[in-house]
Amino acid sequence: MIRVAIIGCGIIGASIAFELSQFPELKVTVFDKQPPAQGSTGAALGVLMGVISHKTKGRNWQLRETSLQRYETLIPELEAVTGRKIPFNKQGILMLCSEGEDLSKWEKLIATRRSQGWQLELWDVERVRDRCPHLYLNDKIIAAIYSPQDRQVDPTALTLALVDAAERNGAIFEFGVPVEAAEIAASLEFDRLIVAAGLGSAAVTASLNQLVDIRPVLGQALHLRSPHPLGKPDFRPVITCDDVHIVPLGNQEFWVGATVEFSENGGEIQANADMLEQVMARAIALCPALAFASIIRKWSGLRPRPEGRPAPIIETLPGNNRLLIASGHYRNGVLLAPATARSIREMILQ
């Protein structure tokens, strides 16, 4: 029996817990000072930009591909085991291209994806108008890329289902436990300690004399309700343009986001209301009917971004193979969670 402790129960920690809980030789305990999905996970939009990403080789693509493949089986598996409904949009992602965009790069990516067994499509403006009549395509929109195999998932619903399924497999979850106390207990009582605490990972690793520098990047988003249905009922992909996402939720509701706000001089980040207004204005420019939508909620969250190294960090900490870290996923935590969990499982059971 290998005793495994996981610190952190966002999407990464919960995914690892569920993955490991399927192996009887692993006894899994998860610690978090908050209930699940309270940090960056609860603020995420859950847009899984894998195929449409320009990452085409190496670790970055392998993690994306592994996760996208796993999501197709993971969601129905969790729903069947737990009885929970996990909102999972399989309508793809439609990315609008503005003037100045080098479409030859997209044509090259389309060919690469085809060779890898994935699908991307280059749409002209008329096709976009036909499929998405609710969008306003001004003269600056020159084309669109449609990625039918990319997805969007509700991060909170997914995390809660992962926790539920892991518990059914015998995993233990201890909430309301300060990270410091969990770290001390885990270091004494467990064979493996996995740090998956997002921004909290920096403090945990520092307490183990293994500082991993992870810093916050703030993002703001909105939850809207339109008074009327938008678009065609049989085609509701995520719409994205210039890093603004319009995420259909059903029931004429949408998520719109998100800002990208960095700390000045390493200090605390205060949400900038003007930046959120700019995101909303850009969303309305793409979909004018959103101007008449009511705002149900505004929220913000802090994304964990590694300093001076690529995201994410999935590795054994130097000098101690009992300590593993799975953190610093920045803007791709939900996308990369299944692949991260598989990587950690391989590291433990290799």
CSV table of N, CA, C and O in Angstrom, one decimal, residues 20 32 38 52 65 71 116 131 159 187 193 201 226 239 250 259 285 299 307 310 322 324 332 336 338 341 343:
chain,number,residue,atom,x,y,z
A,20,LEU,N,-5.9,8.4,-9.2
A,20,LEU,CA,-5.2,7.5,-8.3
A,20,LEU,C,-6.1,6.6,-7.5
A,20,LEU,O,-5.7,5.5,-7.2
A,32,ASP,N,-7.4,20.3,1.9
A,32,ASP,CA,-7.6,21.7,1.4
A,32,ASP,C,-8.2,22.5,2.5
A,32,ASP,O,-9.0,22.1,3.2
A,38,GLN,N,-12.8,26.2,-5.1
A,38,GLN,CA,-13.0,27.6,-4.6
A,38,GLN,C,-12.0,28.6,-5.2
A,38,GLN,O,-12.2,29.8,-5.1
A,52,ILE,N,-7.2,23.8,-31.5
A,52,ILE,CA,-7.1,25.1,-32.1
A,52,ILE,C,-5.8,25.8,-31.6
A,52,ILE,O,-5.5,26.9,-32.1
A,65,GLU,N,-3.5,16.8,-26.2
A,65,GLU,CA,-4.1,15.7,-26.9
A,65,GLU,C,-4.6,14.6,-25.9
A,65,GLU,O,-5.7,14.1,-26.1
A,71,TYR,N,-11.2,13.4,-22.0
A,71,TYR,CA,-12.5,14.0,-21.7
A,71,TYR,C,-13.7,13.3,-22.4
A,71,TYR,O,-14.8,13.3,-21.8
A,116,GLN,N,-2.3,14.5,-37.8
A,116,GLN,CA,-2.4,14.0,-36.4
A,116,GLN,C,-3.7,13.3,-36.1
A,116,GLN,O,-3.9,12.8,-35.0
A,131,ARG,N,-24.1,30.2,-40.3
A,131,ARG,CA,-24.2,29.3,-39.1
A,131,ARG,C,-24.4,30.1,-37.8
A,131,ARG,O,-25.0,29.6,-36.8
A,159,THR,N,-15.3,19.3,-11.1
A,159,THR,CA,-14.5,19.1,-9.9
A,159,THR,C,-15.3,18.3,-8.8
A,159,THR,O,-14.8,17.4,-8.2
A,187,SER,N,3.9,15.1,5.3
A,187,SER,CA,5.4,14.7,5.2
A,187,SER,C,5.7,13.6,6.2
A,187,SER,O,6.7,12.9,6.0
A,193,LEU,N,3.8,12.9,-1.4
A,193,LEU,CA,3.1,14.1,-1.2
A,193,LEU,C,3.1,14.9,-2.5
A,193,LEU,O,4.1,15.2,-3.1
A,201,SER,N,0.7,26.6,-3.8
A,201,SER,CA,1.9,25.7,-4.0
A,201,SER,C,3.2,26.4,-3.7
A,201,SER,O,4.1,25.7,-3.2
A,226,SER,N,-29.6,36.6,-21.6
A,226,SER,CA,-30.2,37.3,-22.7
A,226,SER,C,-31.8,37.2,-22.7
A,226,SER,O,-32.3,36.1,-22.3
A,239,ILE,N,-17.7,31.1,-28.9
A,239,ILE,CA,-17.2,32.1,-29.8
A,239,ILE,C,-16.0,32.8,-29.2
A,239,ILE,O,-16.1,33.2,-28.0
A,250,GLY,N,-26.8,27.5,-22.2
A,250,GLY,CA,-28.2,27.1,-22.3
A,250,GLY,C,-29.0,28.1,-21.5
A,250,GLY,O,-28.6,28.9,-20.8
A,259,THR,N,-10.5,38.9,-18.5
A,259,THR,CA,-9.4,39.8,-18.5
A,259,THR,C,-8.1,39.1,-18.1
A,259,THR,O,-8.1,37.9,-17.6
A,285,ALA,N,-19.6,44.0,-29.3
A,285,ALA,CA,-19.2,44.3,-30.7
A,285,ALA,C,-19.3,43.0,-31.6
A,285,ALA,O,-19.7,43.1,-32.7
A,299,TRP,N,-17.4,38.1,-11.5
A,299,TRP,CA,-16.5,37.5,-10.6
A,299,TRP,C,-15.1,37.6,-11.1
A,299,TRP,O,-14.8,38.0,-12.3
A,307,GLU,N,6.8,31.5,-12.6
A,307,GLU,CA,7.7,32.6,-12.9
A,307,GLU,C,9.0,32.1,-13.6
A,307,GLU,O,9.7,31.2,-13.0
A,310,PRO,N,8.1,27.5,-18.3
A,310,PRO,CA,6.9,27.2,-18.9
A,310,PRO,C,5.8,26.6,-18.0
A,310,PRO,O,6.2,26.0,-17.0
A,322,ARG,N,9.8,11.7,-3.0
A,322,ARG,CA,8.5,11.5,-2.4
A,322,ARG,C,7.7,12.8,-2.6
A,322,ARG,O,6.4,12.7,-2.4
A,324,LEU,N,6.1,15.5,-5.1
A,324,LEU,CA,5.7,15.8,-6.5
A,324,LEU,C,4.9,17.1,-6.5
A,324,LEU,O,4.2,17.4,-5.6
A,332,ASN,N,-4.6,27.1,-18.4
A,332,ASN,CA,-5.0,25.8,-19.0
A,332,ASN,C,-5.2,24.7,-18.0
A,332,ASN,O,-5.1,23.5,-18.3
A,336,LEU,N,-5.8,20.8,-19.1
A,336,LEU,CA,-4.8,19.9,-18.9
A,336,LEU,C,-4.9,19.0,-17.7
A,336,LEU,O,-4.1,18.1,-17.4
A,338,PRO,N,-6.9,16.2,-16.9
A,338,PRO,CA,-6.8,14.7,-17.1
A,338,PRO,C,-5.4,14.3,-17.4
A,338,PRO,O,-4.9,13.2,-16.9
A,341,ALA,N,-3.2,14.4,-14.3
A,341,ALA,CA,-3.5,13.3,-13.4
A,341,ALA,C,-2.8,12.0,-13.9
A,341,ALA,O,-2.2,11.3,-13.1
A,343,SER,N,-0.1,11.8,-15.8
A,343,SER,CA,1.3,12.0,-15.6
A,343,SER,C,1.8,11.7,-14.2
A,343,SER,O,2.7,11.0,-13.9
